[in-house]
Coordinates of N, CA and C in Angstrom, one line a residue:
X1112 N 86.7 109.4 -121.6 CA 85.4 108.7 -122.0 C 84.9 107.9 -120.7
X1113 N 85.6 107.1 -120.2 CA 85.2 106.5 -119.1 C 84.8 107.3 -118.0
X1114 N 85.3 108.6 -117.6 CA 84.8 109.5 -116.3 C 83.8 109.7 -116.9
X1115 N 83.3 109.9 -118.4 CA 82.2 111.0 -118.9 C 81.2 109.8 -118.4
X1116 N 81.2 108.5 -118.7 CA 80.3 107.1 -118.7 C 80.1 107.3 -116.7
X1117 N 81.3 107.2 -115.9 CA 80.9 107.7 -114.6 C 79.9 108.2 -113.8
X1118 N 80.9 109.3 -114.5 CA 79.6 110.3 -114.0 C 78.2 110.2 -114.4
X1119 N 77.7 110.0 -115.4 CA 76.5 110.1 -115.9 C 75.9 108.4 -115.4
X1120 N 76.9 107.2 -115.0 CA 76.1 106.6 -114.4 C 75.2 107.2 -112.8
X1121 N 76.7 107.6 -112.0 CA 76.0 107.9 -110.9 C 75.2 108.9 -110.7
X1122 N 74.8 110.2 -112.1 CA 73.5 111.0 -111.9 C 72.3 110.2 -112.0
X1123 N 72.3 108.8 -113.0 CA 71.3 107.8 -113.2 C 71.2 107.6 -111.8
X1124 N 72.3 106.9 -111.0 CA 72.0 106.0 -110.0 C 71.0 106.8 -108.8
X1125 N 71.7 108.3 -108.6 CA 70.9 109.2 -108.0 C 69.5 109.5 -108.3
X1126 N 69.2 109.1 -109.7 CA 67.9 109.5 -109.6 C 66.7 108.8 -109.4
X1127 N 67.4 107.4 -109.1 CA 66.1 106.4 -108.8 C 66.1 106.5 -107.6
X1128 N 64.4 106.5 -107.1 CA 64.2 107.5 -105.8 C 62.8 106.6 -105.1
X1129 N 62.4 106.0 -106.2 CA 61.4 104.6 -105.8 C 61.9 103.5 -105.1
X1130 N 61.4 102.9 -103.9 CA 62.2 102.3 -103.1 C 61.3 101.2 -103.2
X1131 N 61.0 101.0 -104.4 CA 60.6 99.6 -105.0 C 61.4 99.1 -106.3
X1132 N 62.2 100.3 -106.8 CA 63.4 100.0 -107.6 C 64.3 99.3 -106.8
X1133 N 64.6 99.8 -105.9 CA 66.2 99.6 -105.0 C 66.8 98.3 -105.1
X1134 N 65.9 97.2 -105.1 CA 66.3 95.7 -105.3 C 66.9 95.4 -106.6
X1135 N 65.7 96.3 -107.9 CA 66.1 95.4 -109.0 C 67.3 96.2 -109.5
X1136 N 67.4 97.7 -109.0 CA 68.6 98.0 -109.5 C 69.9 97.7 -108.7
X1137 N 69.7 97.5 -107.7 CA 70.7 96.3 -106.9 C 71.2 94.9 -107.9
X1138 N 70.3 94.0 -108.3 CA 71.0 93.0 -109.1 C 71.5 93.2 -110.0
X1139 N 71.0 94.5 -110.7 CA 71.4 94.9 -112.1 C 73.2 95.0 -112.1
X1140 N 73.4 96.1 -110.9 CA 75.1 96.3 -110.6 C 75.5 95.3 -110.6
X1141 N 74.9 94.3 -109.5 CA 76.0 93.1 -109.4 C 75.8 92.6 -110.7
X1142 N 75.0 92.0 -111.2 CA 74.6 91.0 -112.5 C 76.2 91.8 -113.5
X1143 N 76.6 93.2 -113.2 CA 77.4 93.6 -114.6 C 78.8 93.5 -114.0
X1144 N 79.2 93.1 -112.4 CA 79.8 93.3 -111.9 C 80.1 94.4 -111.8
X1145 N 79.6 95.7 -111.7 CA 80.0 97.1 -111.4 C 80.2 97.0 -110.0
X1146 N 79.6 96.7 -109.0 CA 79.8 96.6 -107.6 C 81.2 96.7 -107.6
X1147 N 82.0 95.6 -107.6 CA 83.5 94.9 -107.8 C 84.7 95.8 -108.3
X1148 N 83.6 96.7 -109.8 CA 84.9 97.4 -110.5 C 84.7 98.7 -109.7
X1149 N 83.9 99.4 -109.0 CA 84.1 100.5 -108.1 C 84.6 100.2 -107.0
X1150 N 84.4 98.8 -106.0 CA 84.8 98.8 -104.8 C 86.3 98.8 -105.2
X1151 N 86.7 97.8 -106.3 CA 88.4 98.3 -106.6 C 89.5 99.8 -107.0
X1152 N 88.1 100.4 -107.4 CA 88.4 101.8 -107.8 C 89.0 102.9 -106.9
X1153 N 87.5 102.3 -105.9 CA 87.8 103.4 -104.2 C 89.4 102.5 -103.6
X1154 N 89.6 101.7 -103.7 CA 90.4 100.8 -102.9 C 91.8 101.6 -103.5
X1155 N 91.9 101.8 -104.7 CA 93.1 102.2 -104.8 C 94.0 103.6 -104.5
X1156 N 95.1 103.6 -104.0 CA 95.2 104.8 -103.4 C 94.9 106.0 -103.6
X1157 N 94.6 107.1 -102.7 CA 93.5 108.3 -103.6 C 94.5 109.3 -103.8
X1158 N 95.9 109.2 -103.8 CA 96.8 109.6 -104.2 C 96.9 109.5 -105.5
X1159 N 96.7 108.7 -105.8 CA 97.2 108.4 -107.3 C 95.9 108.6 -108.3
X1160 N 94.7 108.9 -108.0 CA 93.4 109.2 -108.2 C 93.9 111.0 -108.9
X1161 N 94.2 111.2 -109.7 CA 94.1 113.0 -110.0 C 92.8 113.4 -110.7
X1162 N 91.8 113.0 -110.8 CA 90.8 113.1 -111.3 C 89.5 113.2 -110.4
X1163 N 89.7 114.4 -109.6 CA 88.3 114.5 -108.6 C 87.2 114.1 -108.9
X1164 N 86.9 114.7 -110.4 CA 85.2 114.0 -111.0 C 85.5 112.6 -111.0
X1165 N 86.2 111.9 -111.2 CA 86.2 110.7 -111.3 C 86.0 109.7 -109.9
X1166 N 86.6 110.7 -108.9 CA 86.9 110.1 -107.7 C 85.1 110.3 -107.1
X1167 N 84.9 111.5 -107.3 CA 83.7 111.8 -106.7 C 83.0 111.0 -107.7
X1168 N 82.8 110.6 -108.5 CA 81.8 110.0 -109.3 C 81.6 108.9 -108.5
X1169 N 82.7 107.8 -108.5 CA 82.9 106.8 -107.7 C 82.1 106.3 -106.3
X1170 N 82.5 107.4 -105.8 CA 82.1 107.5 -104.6 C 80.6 107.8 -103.8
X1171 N 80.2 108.2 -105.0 CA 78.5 108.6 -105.4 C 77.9 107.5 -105.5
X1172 N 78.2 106.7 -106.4 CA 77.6 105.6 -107.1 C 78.1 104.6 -105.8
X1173 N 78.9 104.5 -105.2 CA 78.9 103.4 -103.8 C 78.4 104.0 -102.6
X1174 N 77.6 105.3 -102.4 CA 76.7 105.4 -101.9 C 75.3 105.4 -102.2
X1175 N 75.2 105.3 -103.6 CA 73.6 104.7 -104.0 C 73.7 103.4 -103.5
X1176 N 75.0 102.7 -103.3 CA 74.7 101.0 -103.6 C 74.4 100.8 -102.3
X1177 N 75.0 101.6 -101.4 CA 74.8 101.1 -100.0 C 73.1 101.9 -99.4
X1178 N 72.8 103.3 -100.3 CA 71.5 103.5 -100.0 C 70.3 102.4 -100.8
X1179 N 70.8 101.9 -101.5 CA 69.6 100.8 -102.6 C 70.0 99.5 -101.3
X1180 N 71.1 98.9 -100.6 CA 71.0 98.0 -99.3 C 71.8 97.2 -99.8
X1181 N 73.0 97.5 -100.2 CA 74.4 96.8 -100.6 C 75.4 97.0 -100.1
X1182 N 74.8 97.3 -98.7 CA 76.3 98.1 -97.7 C 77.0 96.5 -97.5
X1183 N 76.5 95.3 -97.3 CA 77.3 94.1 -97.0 C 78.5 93.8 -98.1
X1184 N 78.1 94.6 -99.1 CA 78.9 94.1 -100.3 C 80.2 95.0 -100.1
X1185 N 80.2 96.2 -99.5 CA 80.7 97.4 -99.2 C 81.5 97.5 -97.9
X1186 N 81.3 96.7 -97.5 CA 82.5 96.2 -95.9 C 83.9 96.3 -96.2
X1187 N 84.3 95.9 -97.3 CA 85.8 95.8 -97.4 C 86.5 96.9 -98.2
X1188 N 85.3 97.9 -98.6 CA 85.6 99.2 -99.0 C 85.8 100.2 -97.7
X1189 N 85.4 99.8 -96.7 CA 84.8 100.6 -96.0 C 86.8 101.6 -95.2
X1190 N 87.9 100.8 -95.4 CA 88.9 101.1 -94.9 C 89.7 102.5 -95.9
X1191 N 89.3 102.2 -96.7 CA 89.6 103.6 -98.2 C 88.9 104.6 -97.4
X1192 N 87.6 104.4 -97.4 CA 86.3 105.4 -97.3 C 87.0 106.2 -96.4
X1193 N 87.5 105.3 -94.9 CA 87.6 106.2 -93.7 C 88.8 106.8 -94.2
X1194 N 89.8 106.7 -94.8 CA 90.8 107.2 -94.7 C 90.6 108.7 -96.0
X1195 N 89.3 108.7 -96.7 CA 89.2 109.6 -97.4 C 88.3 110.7 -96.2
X1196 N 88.1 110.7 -95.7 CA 87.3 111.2 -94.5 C 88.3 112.8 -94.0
X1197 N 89.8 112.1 -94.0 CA 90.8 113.4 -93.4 C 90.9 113.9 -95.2
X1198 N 90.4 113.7 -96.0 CA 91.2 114.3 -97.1 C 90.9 115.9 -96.9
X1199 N 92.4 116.4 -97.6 CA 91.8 117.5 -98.1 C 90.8 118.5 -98.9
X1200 N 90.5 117.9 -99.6 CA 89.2 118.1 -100.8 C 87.8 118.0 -99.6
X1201 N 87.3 119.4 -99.6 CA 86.0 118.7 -99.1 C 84.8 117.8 -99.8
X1202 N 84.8 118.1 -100.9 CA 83.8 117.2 -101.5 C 84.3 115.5 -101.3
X1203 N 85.5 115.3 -101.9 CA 85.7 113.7 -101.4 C 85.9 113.7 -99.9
X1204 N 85.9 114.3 -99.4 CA 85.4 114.2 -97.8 C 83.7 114.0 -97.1
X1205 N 83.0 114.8 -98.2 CA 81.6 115.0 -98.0 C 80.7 113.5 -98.6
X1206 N 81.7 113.0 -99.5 CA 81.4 111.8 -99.9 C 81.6 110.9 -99.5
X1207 N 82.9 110.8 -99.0 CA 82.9 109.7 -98.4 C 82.2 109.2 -97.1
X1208 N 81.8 110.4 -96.5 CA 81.1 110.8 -95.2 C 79.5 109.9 -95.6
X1209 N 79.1 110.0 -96.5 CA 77.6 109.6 -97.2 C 77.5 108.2 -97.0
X1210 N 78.7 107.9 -97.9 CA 79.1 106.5 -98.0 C 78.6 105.4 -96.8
X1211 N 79.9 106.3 -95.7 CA 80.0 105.5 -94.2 C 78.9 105.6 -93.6
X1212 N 78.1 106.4 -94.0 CA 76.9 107.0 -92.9 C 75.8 105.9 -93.5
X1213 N 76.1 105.5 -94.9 CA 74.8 105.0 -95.3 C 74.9 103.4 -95.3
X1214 N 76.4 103.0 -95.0 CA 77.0 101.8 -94.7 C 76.7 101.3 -93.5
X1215 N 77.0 102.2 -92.8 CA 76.7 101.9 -91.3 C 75.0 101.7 -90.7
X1216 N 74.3 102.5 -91.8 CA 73.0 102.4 -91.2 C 72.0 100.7 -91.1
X1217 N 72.9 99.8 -91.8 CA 72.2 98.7 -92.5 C 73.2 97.9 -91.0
X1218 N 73.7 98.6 -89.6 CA 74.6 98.0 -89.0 C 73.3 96.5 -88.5
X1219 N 72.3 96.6 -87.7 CA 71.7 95.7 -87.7 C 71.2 93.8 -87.9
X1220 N 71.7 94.8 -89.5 CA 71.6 93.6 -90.5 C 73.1 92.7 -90.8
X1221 N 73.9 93.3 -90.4 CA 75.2 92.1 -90.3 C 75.9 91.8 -89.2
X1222 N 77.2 91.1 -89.4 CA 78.0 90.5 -88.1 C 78.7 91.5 -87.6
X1223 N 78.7 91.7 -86.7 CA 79.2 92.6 -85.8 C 80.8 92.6 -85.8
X1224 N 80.3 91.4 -85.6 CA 81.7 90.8 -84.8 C 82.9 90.0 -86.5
X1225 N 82.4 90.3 -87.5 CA 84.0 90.2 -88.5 C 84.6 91.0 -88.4
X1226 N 85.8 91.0 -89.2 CA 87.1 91.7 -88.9 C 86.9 93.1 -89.6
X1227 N 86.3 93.3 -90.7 CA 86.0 93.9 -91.2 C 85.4 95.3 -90.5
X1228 N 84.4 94.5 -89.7 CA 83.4 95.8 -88.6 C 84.3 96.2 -87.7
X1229 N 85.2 95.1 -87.3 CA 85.9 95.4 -86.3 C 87.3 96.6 -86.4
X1230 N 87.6 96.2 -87.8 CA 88.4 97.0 -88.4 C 87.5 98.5 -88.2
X1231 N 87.0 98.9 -89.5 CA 86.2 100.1 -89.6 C 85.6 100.5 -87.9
X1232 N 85.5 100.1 -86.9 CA 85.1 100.6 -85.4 C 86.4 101.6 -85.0
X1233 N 87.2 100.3 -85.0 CA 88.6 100.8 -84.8 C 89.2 102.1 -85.0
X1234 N 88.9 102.2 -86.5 CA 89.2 103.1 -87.2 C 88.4 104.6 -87.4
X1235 N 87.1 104.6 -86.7 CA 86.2 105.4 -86.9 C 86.8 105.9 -85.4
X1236 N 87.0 105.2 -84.0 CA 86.7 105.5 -83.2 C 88.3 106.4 -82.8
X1237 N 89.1 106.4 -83.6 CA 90.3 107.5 -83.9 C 90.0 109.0 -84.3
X1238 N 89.0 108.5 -85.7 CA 88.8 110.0 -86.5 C 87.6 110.8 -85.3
X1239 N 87.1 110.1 -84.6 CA 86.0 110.6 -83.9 C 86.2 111.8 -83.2
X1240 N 87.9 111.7 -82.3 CA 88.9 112.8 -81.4 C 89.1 113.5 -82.5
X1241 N 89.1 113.8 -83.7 CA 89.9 114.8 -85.0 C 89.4 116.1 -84.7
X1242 N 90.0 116.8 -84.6 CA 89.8 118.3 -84.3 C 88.7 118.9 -85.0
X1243 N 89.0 118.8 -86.3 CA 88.1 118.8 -87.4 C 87.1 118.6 -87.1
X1244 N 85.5 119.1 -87.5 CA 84.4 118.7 -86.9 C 84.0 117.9 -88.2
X1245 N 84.9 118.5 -89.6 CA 84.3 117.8 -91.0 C 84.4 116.2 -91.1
X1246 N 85.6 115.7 -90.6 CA 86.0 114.4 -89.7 C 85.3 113.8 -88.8
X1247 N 85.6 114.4 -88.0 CA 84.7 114.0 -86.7 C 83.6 113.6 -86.3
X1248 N 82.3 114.3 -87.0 CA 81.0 114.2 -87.4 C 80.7 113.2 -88.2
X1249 N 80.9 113.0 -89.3 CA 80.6 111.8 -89.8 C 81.6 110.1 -88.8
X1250 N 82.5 111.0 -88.3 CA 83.2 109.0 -87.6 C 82.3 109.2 -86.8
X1251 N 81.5 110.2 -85.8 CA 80.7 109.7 -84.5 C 79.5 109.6 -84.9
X1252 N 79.3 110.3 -86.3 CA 77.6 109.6 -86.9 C 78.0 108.1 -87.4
X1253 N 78.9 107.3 -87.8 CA 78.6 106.1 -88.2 C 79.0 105.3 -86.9
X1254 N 79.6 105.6 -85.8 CA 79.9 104.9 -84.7 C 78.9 104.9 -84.1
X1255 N 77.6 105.5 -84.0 CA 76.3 105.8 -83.4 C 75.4 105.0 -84.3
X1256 N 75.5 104.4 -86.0 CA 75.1 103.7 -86.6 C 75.1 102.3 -85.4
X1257 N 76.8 101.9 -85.6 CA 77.2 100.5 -85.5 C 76.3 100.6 -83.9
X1258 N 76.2 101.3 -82.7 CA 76.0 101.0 -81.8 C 74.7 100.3 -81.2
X1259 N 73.8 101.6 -82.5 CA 72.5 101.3 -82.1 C 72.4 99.6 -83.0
X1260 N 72.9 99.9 -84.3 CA 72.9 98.0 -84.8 C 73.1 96.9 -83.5
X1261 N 74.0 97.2 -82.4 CA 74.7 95.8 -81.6 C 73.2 96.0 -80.7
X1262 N 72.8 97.3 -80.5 CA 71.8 97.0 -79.2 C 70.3 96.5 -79.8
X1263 N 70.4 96.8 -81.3 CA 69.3 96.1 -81.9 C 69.5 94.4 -81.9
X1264 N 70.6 94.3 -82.1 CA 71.1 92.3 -82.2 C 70.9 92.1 -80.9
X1265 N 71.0 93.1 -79.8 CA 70.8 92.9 -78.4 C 69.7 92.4 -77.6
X1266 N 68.6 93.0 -78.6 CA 67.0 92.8 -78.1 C 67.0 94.5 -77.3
X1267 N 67.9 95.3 -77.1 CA 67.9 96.6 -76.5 C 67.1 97.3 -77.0
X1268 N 66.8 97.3 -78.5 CA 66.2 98.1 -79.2 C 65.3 97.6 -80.2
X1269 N 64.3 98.0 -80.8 CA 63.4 97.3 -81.6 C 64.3 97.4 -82.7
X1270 N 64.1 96.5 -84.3 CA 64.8 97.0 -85.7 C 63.8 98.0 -86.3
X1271 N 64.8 98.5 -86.9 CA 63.7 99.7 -87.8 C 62.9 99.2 -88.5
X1272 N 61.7 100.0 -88.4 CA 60.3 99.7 -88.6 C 60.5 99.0 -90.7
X1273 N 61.3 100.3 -91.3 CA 61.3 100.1 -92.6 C 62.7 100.6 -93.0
X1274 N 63.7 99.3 -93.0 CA 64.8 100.3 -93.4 C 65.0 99.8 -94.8
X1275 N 64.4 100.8 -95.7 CA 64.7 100.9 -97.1 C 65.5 101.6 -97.8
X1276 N 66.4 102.4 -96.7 CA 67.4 103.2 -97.4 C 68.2 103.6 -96.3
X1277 N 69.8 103.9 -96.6 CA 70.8 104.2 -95.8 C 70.3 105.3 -95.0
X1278 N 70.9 105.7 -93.8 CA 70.8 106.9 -93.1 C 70.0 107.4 -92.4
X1279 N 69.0 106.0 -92.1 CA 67.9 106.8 -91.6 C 67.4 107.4 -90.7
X1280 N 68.2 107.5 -89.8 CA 68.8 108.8 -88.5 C 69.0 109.8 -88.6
X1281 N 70.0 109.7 -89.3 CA 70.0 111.6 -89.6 C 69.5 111.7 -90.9
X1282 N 69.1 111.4 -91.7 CA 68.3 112.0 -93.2 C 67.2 111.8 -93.1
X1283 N 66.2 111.0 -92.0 CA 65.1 110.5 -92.0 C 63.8 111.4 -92.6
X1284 N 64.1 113.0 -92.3 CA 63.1 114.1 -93.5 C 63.7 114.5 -94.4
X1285 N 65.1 113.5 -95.4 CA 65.1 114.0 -96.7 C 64.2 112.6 -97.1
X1286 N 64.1 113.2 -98.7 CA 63.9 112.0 -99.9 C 65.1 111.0 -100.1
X1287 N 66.2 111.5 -100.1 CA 67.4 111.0 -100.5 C 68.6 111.5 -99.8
X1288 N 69.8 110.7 -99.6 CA 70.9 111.2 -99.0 C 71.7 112.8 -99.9
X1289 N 71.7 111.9 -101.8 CA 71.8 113.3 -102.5 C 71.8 114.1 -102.4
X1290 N 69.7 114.9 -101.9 CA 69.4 115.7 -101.9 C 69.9 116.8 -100.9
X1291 N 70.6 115.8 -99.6 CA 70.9 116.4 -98.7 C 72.0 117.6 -98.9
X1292 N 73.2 116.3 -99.7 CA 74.6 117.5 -100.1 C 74.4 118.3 -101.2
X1293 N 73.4 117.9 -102.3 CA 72.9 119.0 -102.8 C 72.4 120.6 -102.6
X1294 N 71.6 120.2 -101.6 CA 71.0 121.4 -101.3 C 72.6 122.5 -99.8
X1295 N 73.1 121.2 -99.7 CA 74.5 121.6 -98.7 C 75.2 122.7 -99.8
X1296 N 75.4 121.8 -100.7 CA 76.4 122.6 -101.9 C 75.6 123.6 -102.5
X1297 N 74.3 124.3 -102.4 CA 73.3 125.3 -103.2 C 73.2 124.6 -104.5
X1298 N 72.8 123.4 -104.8 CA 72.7 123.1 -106.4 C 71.1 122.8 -106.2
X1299 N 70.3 122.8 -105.0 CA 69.3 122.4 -105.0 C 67.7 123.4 -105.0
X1300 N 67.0 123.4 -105.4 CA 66.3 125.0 -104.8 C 65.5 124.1 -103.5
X1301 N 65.5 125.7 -102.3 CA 65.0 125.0 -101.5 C 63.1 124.6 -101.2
X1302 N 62.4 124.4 -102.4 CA 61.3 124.3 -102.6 C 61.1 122.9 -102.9
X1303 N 62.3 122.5 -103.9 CA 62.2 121.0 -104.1 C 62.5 120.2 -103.0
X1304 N 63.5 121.1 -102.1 CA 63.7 120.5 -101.0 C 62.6 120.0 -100.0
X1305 N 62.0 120.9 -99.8 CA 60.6 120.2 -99.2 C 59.9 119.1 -99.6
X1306 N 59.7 118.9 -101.1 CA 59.0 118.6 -101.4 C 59.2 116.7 -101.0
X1307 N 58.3 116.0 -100.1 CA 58.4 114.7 -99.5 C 58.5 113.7 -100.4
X1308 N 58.9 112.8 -100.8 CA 58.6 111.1 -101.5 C 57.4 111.0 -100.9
X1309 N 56.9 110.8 -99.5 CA 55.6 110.3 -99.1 C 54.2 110.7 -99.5
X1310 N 54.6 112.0 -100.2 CA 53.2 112.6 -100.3 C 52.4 112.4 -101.2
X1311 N 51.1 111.9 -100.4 CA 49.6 111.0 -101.2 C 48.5 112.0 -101.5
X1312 N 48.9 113.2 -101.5 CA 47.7 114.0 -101.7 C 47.5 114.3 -103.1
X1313 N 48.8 113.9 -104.0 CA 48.2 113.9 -105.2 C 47.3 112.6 -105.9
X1314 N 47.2 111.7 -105.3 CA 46.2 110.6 -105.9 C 46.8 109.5 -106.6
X1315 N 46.0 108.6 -106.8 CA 46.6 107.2 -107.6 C 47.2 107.5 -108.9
X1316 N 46.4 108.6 -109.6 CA 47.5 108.8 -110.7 C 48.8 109.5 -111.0
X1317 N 49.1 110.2 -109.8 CA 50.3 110.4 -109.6 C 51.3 109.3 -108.9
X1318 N 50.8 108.4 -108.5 CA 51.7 107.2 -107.9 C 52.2 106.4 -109.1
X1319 N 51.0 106.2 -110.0 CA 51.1 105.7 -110.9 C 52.4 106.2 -112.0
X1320 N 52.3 107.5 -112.1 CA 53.1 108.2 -113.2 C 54.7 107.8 -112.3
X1321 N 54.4 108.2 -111.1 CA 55.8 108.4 -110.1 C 56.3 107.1 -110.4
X1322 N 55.6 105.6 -110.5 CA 56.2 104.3 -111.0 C 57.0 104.4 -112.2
X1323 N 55.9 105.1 -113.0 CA 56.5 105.0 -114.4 C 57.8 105.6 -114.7
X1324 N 57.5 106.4 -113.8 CA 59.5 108.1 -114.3 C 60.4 106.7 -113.6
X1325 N 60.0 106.0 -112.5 CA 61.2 105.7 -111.8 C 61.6 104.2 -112.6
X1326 N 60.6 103.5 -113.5 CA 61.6 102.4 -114.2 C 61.9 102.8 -115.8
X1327 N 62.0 103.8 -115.8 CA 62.0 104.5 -117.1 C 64.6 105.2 -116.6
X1328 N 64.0 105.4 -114.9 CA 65.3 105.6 -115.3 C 65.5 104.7 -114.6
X1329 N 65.4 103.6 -114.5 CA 66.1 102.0 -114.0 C 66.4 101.5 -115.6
X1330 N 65.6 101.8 -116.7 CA 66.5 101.5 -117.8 C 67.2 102.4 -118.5
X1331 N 67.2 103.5 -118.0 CA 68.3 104.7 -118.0 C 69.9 104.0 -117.8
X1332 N 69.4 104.1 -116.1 CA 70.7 103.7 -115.7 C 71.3 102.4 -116.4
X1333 N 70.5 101.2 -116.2 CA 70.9 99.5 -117.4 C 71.4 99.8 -118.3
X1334 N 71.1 100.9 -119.0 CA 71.8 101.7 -120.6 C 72.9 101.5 -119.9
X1335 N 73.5 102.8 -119.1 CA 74.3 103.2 -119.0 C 75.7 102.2 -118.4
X1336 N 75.0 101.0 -117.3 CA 75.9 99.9 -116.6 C 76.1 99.5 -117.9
X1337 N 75.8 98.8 -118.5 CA 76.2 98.0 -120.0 C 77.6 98.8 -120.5
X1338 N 77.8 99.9 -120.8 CA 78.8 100.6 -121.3 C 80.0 101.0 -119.9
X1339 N 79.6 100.6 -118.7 CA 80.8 100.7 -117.7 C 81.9 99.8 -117.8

């Protein structure tokens, strides 16, 4: 029962796509303490995890937290994550990769210099040499996060213009990070795929309606945190 509640939160969490939601469904997790009961979830060894849907569930829903701008809260998850990176399983590899990528993108906006960053640097800048490109790729995409963050704290670099959501380097032409492994895994058609968040050519009353789908599943998802 609990994986079934899981999963079906983080199809919720995936589907708020309004990045004028992102805040309130941000307090909502913390307000239930969900944040806390997933970061302790990922934290425990993924050995003892035999439940892929469950793992992958997990791991989904702490990449919405860090795409909604909760990656600060997600720093001391961040040592699980990398070490799910070599797993076997590619999907908890593909996830975890989301994770880091969408953690790291918010590099900017924190301390560089805690132990935490310092940790996760360390540790990325190992997997980076991994033969593996499945590995390898996501450590030198979030070490290319942290760098441009130090040269932004630097004055090296301007801050991003609008960072409303994780990744915005390399996903900057999807809608969502989701959509991305979605359509990676063929679950997506590639028509939807094109189809932009930005596009104004349908008029005020489609912005309008697009409000309404997206707090319609912000109390989707509230349903569903309540019973986590």
């Amino acid at each position: 029962q609990f994986r079934g509640l899981l999963v079906k939160l983080s199809e919720n969490l995936n589907a708020v796509e309004n990045p004028k939601e992102f805040e309130n469904v941000l307090e909502l997790l913390k307000a239930q303490n969900v944040i806390g009961k997933l970061s302790a979830l990922a934290r425990a060894d993924v050995t003892t995890i035999s439940d892929p849907p469950l793992l992958h569930a997990t791991l989904s829903c702490l990449s919405s937290i860090a795409f909604f701008g909760g990656a600060l809260e997600l720093l001391p998850v961040t040592p699980a994550l990398v070490g799910m990176l070599t797993s076997s399983d590619a999907s908890t590899q593909m996830y975890a990769a989301a994770a880091l990528q969408n953690i790291t993108s918010y590099a900017e906006q924190m301390d560089l210099d805690m132990p935490d960053v310092a940790d996760l640097q360390g540790n990325l800048v190992e997997l980076a040499d991994d033969d593996d490109p499945a590995v390898a790729g996501p450590a030198a995409a979030a070490l290319e996060n942290l760098a441009r963050g130090r040269r932004v704290q630097a004055g090296e670099l301007p801050p991003s213009s609008a960072l409303q959501g994780a990744s915005a380097a390399t996903f900057s032409a999807e809608k969502s990070w989701w959509k991305v492994l979605d359509r990676a895994a063929g679950k997506e058609p590639a028509s939807e795929a094109g189809s932009g968040s930005g596009d104004c050519s349908e008029g005020e009353d489609s912005e309008t309606d697009e409000e309404e789908r997206a707090r319609a599943k912000e109390e989707d998802a509230a349903t569903w945190l309540q019973k986590v």
